Coordinates of C-alpha atoms in Angstrom, one line a residue:
Chain C
V1378 CA -17.1 41.5 -34.7
E1379 CA -15.7 40.7 -31.3
C1380 CA -19.0 41.3 -29.6
F1381 CA -20.8 39.1 -32.2
A1382 CA -18.2 36.3 -31.6
K1383 CA -18.8 36.6 -27.8
V1384 CA -22.6 36.4 -28.1
R1385 CA -22.2 33.3 -30.3
T1386 CA -20.6 31.4 -27.3
Q1387 CA -23.4 32.4 -24.9
K1388 CA -25.7 29.5 -24.2
D1389 CA -28.7 31.7 -23.6
E1390 CA -28.4 33.2 -27.0
T1391 CA -29.2 29.9 -28.8
G1392 CA -30.1 31.7 -32.1
L1393 CA -26.5 32.5 -32.7
V1394 CA -24.7 29.4 -31.4
R1395 CA -22.9 27.7 -34.3
Y1396 CA -21.3 24.7 -32.7
A1397 CA -20.9 22.6 -29.5
V1398 CA -18.0 20.4 -28.4
L1399 CA -19.1 16.8 -27.8
Y1400 CA -17.2 16.0 -24.6
D1401 CA -18.9 12.6 -24.3
N1402 CA -17.4 11.7 -27.7
V1403 CA -14.0 13.1 -26.6
A1404 CA -14.1 11.0 -23.4
L1405 CA -15.2 7.9 -25.4
F1406 CA -12.5 8.5 -28.0
L1407 CA -9.8 8.7 -25.4
V1408 CA -10.5 5.2 -24.1
T1409 CA -11.5 3.5 -27.3
A1410 CA -9.1 4.9 -29.9
P1411 CA -5.8 3.7 -28.3
V1412 CA -7.3 0.2 -27.7
V1413 CA -8.7 -0.1 -31.2
T1414 CA -5.5 1.0 -32.9
V1415 CA -3.6 -1.6 -30.8
I1416 CA -0.2 -0.1 -31.2
F1417 CA -1.1 2.9 -29.1
W1418 CA -2.8 0.8 -26.3
I1419 CA 0.0 1.8 -23.9
F1420 CA -1.3 5.4 -23.9
T1421 CA -4.4 4.3 -22.1
I1422 CA -2.3 4.7 -18.9
F1423 CA -2.7 8.5 -19.5
T1424 CA -6.0 8.6 -21.5
A1425 CA -8.1 6.5 -19.1
P1426 CA -7.8 8.9 -16.1
I1427 CA -8.3 11.9 -18.4
S1428 CA -11.4 10.3 -19.9
L1429 CA -12.7 9.6 -16.4
F1430 CA -12.2 13.2 -15.3
L1431 CA -13.8 14.6 -18.5
S1432 CA -16.8 12.3 -18.1
F1433 CA -17.5 13.4 -14.5
Y1434 CA -16.7 17.0 -15.1
H1435 CA -18.9 17.4 -18.1
W1436 CA -21.7 15.0 -17.0
S1437 CA -23.8 18.0 -16.0
R1438 CA -22.0 20.7 -18.0
Q1439 CA -22.3 19.1 -21.4
W1440 CA -24.4 21.6 -23.4
N1441 CA -26.0 21.0 -26.8
L1442 CA -28.6 22.9 -28.8
V1443 CA -30.6 19.6 -29.2
R1444 CA -31.1 17.0 -26.5
R1445 CA -28.4 14.3 -26.2
S1446 CA -28.3 11.2 -24.0
R1447 CA -25.6 10.6 -21.4
L1448 CA -25.0 7.0 -22.5
R1449 CA -21.6 7.8 -24.0
F1450 CA -20.5 9.3 -20.7
G1451 CA -21.6 6.1 -18.9
I1452 CA -19.7 3.9 -21.4
S1453 CA -16.6 6.1 -21.0
I1454 CA -16.7 5.9 -17.2
L1455 CA -17.1 2.1 -17.3
L1456 CA -14.2 1.6 -19.8
S1457 CA -11.9 4.1 -18.0
L1458 CA -12.5 2.3 -14.7
L1459 CA -11.7 -1.0 -16.3
L1460 CA -8.5 0.4 -17.9
I1461 CA -7.5 2.0 -14.6
A1462 CA -8.1 -1.2 -12.7
F1463 CA -6.0 -3.1 -15.4
W1464 CA -3.1 -0.6 -15.0
T1465 CA -3.3 -0.7 -11.2
F1466 CA -3.0 -4.5 -11.4
I1467 CA 0.0 -4.3 -13.8
I1468 CA 1.8 -1.8 -11.6
Y1469 CA 1.1 -3.8 -8.5
L1470 CA 2.5 -6.9 -10.2
A1471 CA 5.6 -5.1 -11.3
V1472 CA 6.3 -3.6 -7.9
S1473 CA 5.6 -6.9 -6.0
K1474 CA 8.0 -8.8 -8.4
R1475 CA 10.7 -6.3 -7.9
K1476 CA 10.5 -6.7 -4.1
Chain N
M1278 CA -36.0 26.5 -27.7
T1279 CA -37.7 23.1 -28.3
Y1280 CA -36.5 21.4 -31.4
T1281 CA -38.5 18.6 -33.0
R1282 CA -36.4 16.1 -34.9
I1283 CA -37.8 15.4 -38.3
S1284 CA -35.1 13.3 -39.8
N1285 CA -32.1 11.5 -38.4
G1286 CA -30.4 10.9 -41.7
G1287 CA -30.8 7.1 -42.0
L1288 CA -28.9 4.1 -40.7
L1289 CA -25.6 4.6 -42.4
M1290 CA -25.4 8.2 -41.2
T1291 CA -26.1 7.1 -37.7
V1292 CA -23.3 4.5 -37.7
I1293 CA -20.6 6.6 -39.4
P1294 CA -19.7 9.5 -37.1
G1295 CA -18.4 11.9 -39.8
L1296 CA -21.6 11.6 -41.8
R1297 CA -24.0 12.2 -39.0
T1298 CA -26.5 14.9 -39.9
K1299 CA -29.9 15.5 -38.5
L1300 CA -32.7 17.9 -39.3
Y1301 CA -34.8 19.6 -36.6
L1302 CA -37.8 21.8 -36.8
E1303 CA -38.5 25.0 -34.9
T1304 CA -41.4 27.4 -35.2
D1305 CA -39.5 29.8 -37.6
H1306 CA -36.6 27.8 -38.9
L1307 CA -35.0 24.5 -39.8
L1308 CA -31.9 23.4 -37.9
L1309 CA -29.4 21.2 -39.6
V1310 CA -27.0 19.5 -37.1
E1311 CA -23.8 18.1 -38.6
Q1312 CA -21.7 16.0 -36.3
L1313 CA -18.0 15.9 -37.1
I1314 CA -16.9 13.3 -34.5
L1315 CA -16.0 15.6 -31.6
L1316 CA -17.9 18.7 -32.7
E1317 CA -21.5 19.4 -33.5
R1318 CA -22.1 22.2 -36.0
Y1319 CA -25.5 24.0 -36.3
K1320 CA -26.9 25.6 -39.4
R1321 CA -30.2 27.4 -39.4
F1322 CA -32.4 28.0 -42.3
Y1323 CA -35.2 30.5 -41.5
F1324 CA -38.5 29.9 -43.3
R1325 CA -38.6 33.5 -44.5
D1326 CA -35.2 33.1 -46.3
I1327 CA -35.9 29.8 -48.1
Q1328 CA -36.3 30.4 -51.8
A1329 CA -36.5 26.8 -53.0
I1330 CA -36.1 23.2 -51.9
T1331 CA -35.4 20.9 -54.8
A1332 CA -35.2 17.1 -55.0
T1333 CA -33.5 15.3 -57.9
Q1334 CA -33.6 11.6 -58.2
S1335 CA -30.3 9.8 -57.7
A1336 CA -29.1 6.2 -58.3
R1337 CA -27.4 6.0 -54.9
W1338 CA -29.9 3.5 -53.5
I1339 CA -29.2 1.1 -56.5
V1340 CA -25.5 1.5 -55.9
F1341 CA -25.8 0.8 -52.2
G1342 CA -28.3 -2.1 -52.9
T1343 CA -25.8 -3.7 -55.3
I1344 CA -22.9 -3.2 -52.8
W1345 CA -24.8 -4.7 -49.8
G1346 CA -26.3 -7.5 -51.9
S1347 CA -22.9 -8.5 -53.4
L1348 CA -21.2 -8.5 -50.0
A1349 CA -24.0 -10.7 -48.6
L1350 CA -23.4 -13.1 -51.6
V1351 CA -19.7 -13.1 -51.0
A1352 CA -20.3 -13.9 -47.3
T1353 CA -22.3 -17.0 -48.3
L1354 CA -19.1 -18.4 -49.8
S1355 CA -17.8 -19.0 -46.3
F1356 CA -20.3 -21.9 -46.0
M1357 CA -18.1 -23.7 -48.5
V1358 CA -15.4 -23.9 -45.9
H1359 CA -16.3 -26.6 -43.5
H1360 CA -15.1 -25.0 -40.4
P1361 CA -17.4 -23.8 -37.5
L1362 CA -15.5 -20.5 -37.2
A1363 CA -15.8 -19.7 -40.9
V1364 CA -19.5 -20.6 -40.9
S1365 CA -20.2 -18.4 -37.8
A1366 CA -18.3 -15.5 -39.3
G1367 CA -20.1 -16.0 -42.6
A1368 CA -23.5 -16.1 -40.9
F1369 CA -22.7 -12.9 -39.0
F1370 CA -21.8 -11.0 -42.2
I1371 CA -24.7 -12.4 -44.2
A1372 CA -27.0 -11.1 -41.4
L1373 CA -25.3 -7.7 -41.4
F1374 CA -25.2 -7.1 -45.1
G1375 CA -28.6 -8.7 -45.6
F1376 CA -30.1 -6.4 -43.1
A1377 CA -28.4 -3.4 -44.8
F1378 CA -29.7 -4.6 -48.2
V1379 CA -33.3 -5.1 -46.9
H1380 CA -33.2 -1.8 -45.0
N1381 CA -32.1 0.0 -48.1
L1382 CA -34.9 -1.5 -50.1
I1383 CA -37.5 -0.6 -47.5
L1384 CA -36.4 3.0 -47.4
G1385 CA -36.7 3.2 -51.2
P1386 CA -35.4 5.5 -53.9
T1387 CA -32.9 8.2 -53.1
C1388 CA -32.6 11.8 -54.2
V1389 CA -30.4 14.8 -53.8
V1390 CA -32.1 17.6 -51.8
L1391 CA -30.9 21.2 -52.2
L1392 CA -32.1 24.1 -50.1
R1393 CA -31.6 27.5 -51.7
T1394 CA -31.6 30.9 -50.0
A1395 CA -30.5 34.2 -51.3
V1396 CA -26.9 33.7 -50.2
Q1397 CA -26.3 29.9 -50.4
T1398 CA -27.4 26.5 -51.7
H1399 CA -27.1 23.8 -49.1
R1400 CA -27.5 20.0 -49.4
L1401 CA -30.0 18.5 -46.9
A1402 CA -28.7 15.0 -46.5
P1403 CA -31.3 13.8 -43.9
L1404 CA -34.1 14.2 -46.4
E1405 CA -32.5 12.3 -49.2
R1406 CA -35.0 9.5 -49.6
I1407 CA -38.0 10.3 -51.8
R1408 CA -40.6 8.9 -49.4
I1409 CA -39.1 10.8 -46.4
F1410 CA -38.7 14.0 -48.5
H1411 CA -42.4 14.0 -49.5
Q1412 CA -43.5 13.2 -45.9
R1413 CA -41.4 15.9 -44.3
M1414 CA -42.1 18.5 -47.0
A1415 CA -45.8 18.1 -46.2
T1416 CA -44.9 19.5 -42.7
I1417 CA -42.3 22.1 -43.8
E1418 CA -44.0 23.6 -46.8
P1419 CA -47.0 25.1 -45.1
L1420 CA -44.7 26.7 -42.5
I1421 CA -42.6 28.3 -45.3
R1422 CA -45.6 29.6 -47.1
E1423 CA -47.0 31.0 -43.9
A1424 CA -43.7 32.7 -43.0
Q1425 CA -43.5 34.2 -46.5
L1426 CA -47.1 35.6 -46.7
P1427 CA -46.9 39.2 -47.8
D1428 CA -47.6 41.7 -45.0
T1429 CA -51.1 43.1 -45.2
P1430 CA -50.9 46.9 -45.4
P1431 CA -52.6 48.7 -42.5
S1432 CA -56.0 49.8 -43.4
N1433 CA -56.2 53.6 -43.7
P1434 CA -58.8 55.3 -41.5
P1435 CA -61.4 57.2 -43.5

């Protein structure tokens, strides 16, 4: 059973692969969900950098049985950069006011 | 492996992540891809294992047509409010629901498609429009028949 489970995760044994994680959707979810839910928007200070990392890390590593576009990765990168820029600006304002 | 997409499951399935299912064709099997937001699940149905594919007419297209049509009509009520914002929002929703209504009409009647093998019966959501079902079955059926041809016994030497 263990051997069978191991083979199922091997990308070259496509006949046995049962699922694939959609990292592009994960990255997109991390930047859109907190903003859409409004009350959790503050979490974007953590989720935006994570999303940016995931997008770049999985850009060439994303693997699916069927072909999938990288559009979601592109949108995630764009949104995370915007959010990071927003938080940088807010932190800069807070620090400069304190001085 | 090179998969050929034979059905993407329609507009509503494309928009709603939890309902996204697509059907792909390979030389010896059908691949059903079910997307559950952050995960993509694969189910293979080998031609040699398929016992039956059935389609039963359903009233889903009438239900959806009624819903989209009613929502478009409700959106027209916004024109009674003489405010540019209400009129703009109304026009947007009329276009949205109107498009869904017309799209549903163009795709035509729906059906419930079930694929049966020796061990399971599985619903094939991407083929659940009668017109699409007949079109795709014209491609799939010969492949199933070919895969299930009885093996010819080797000819005995005299």
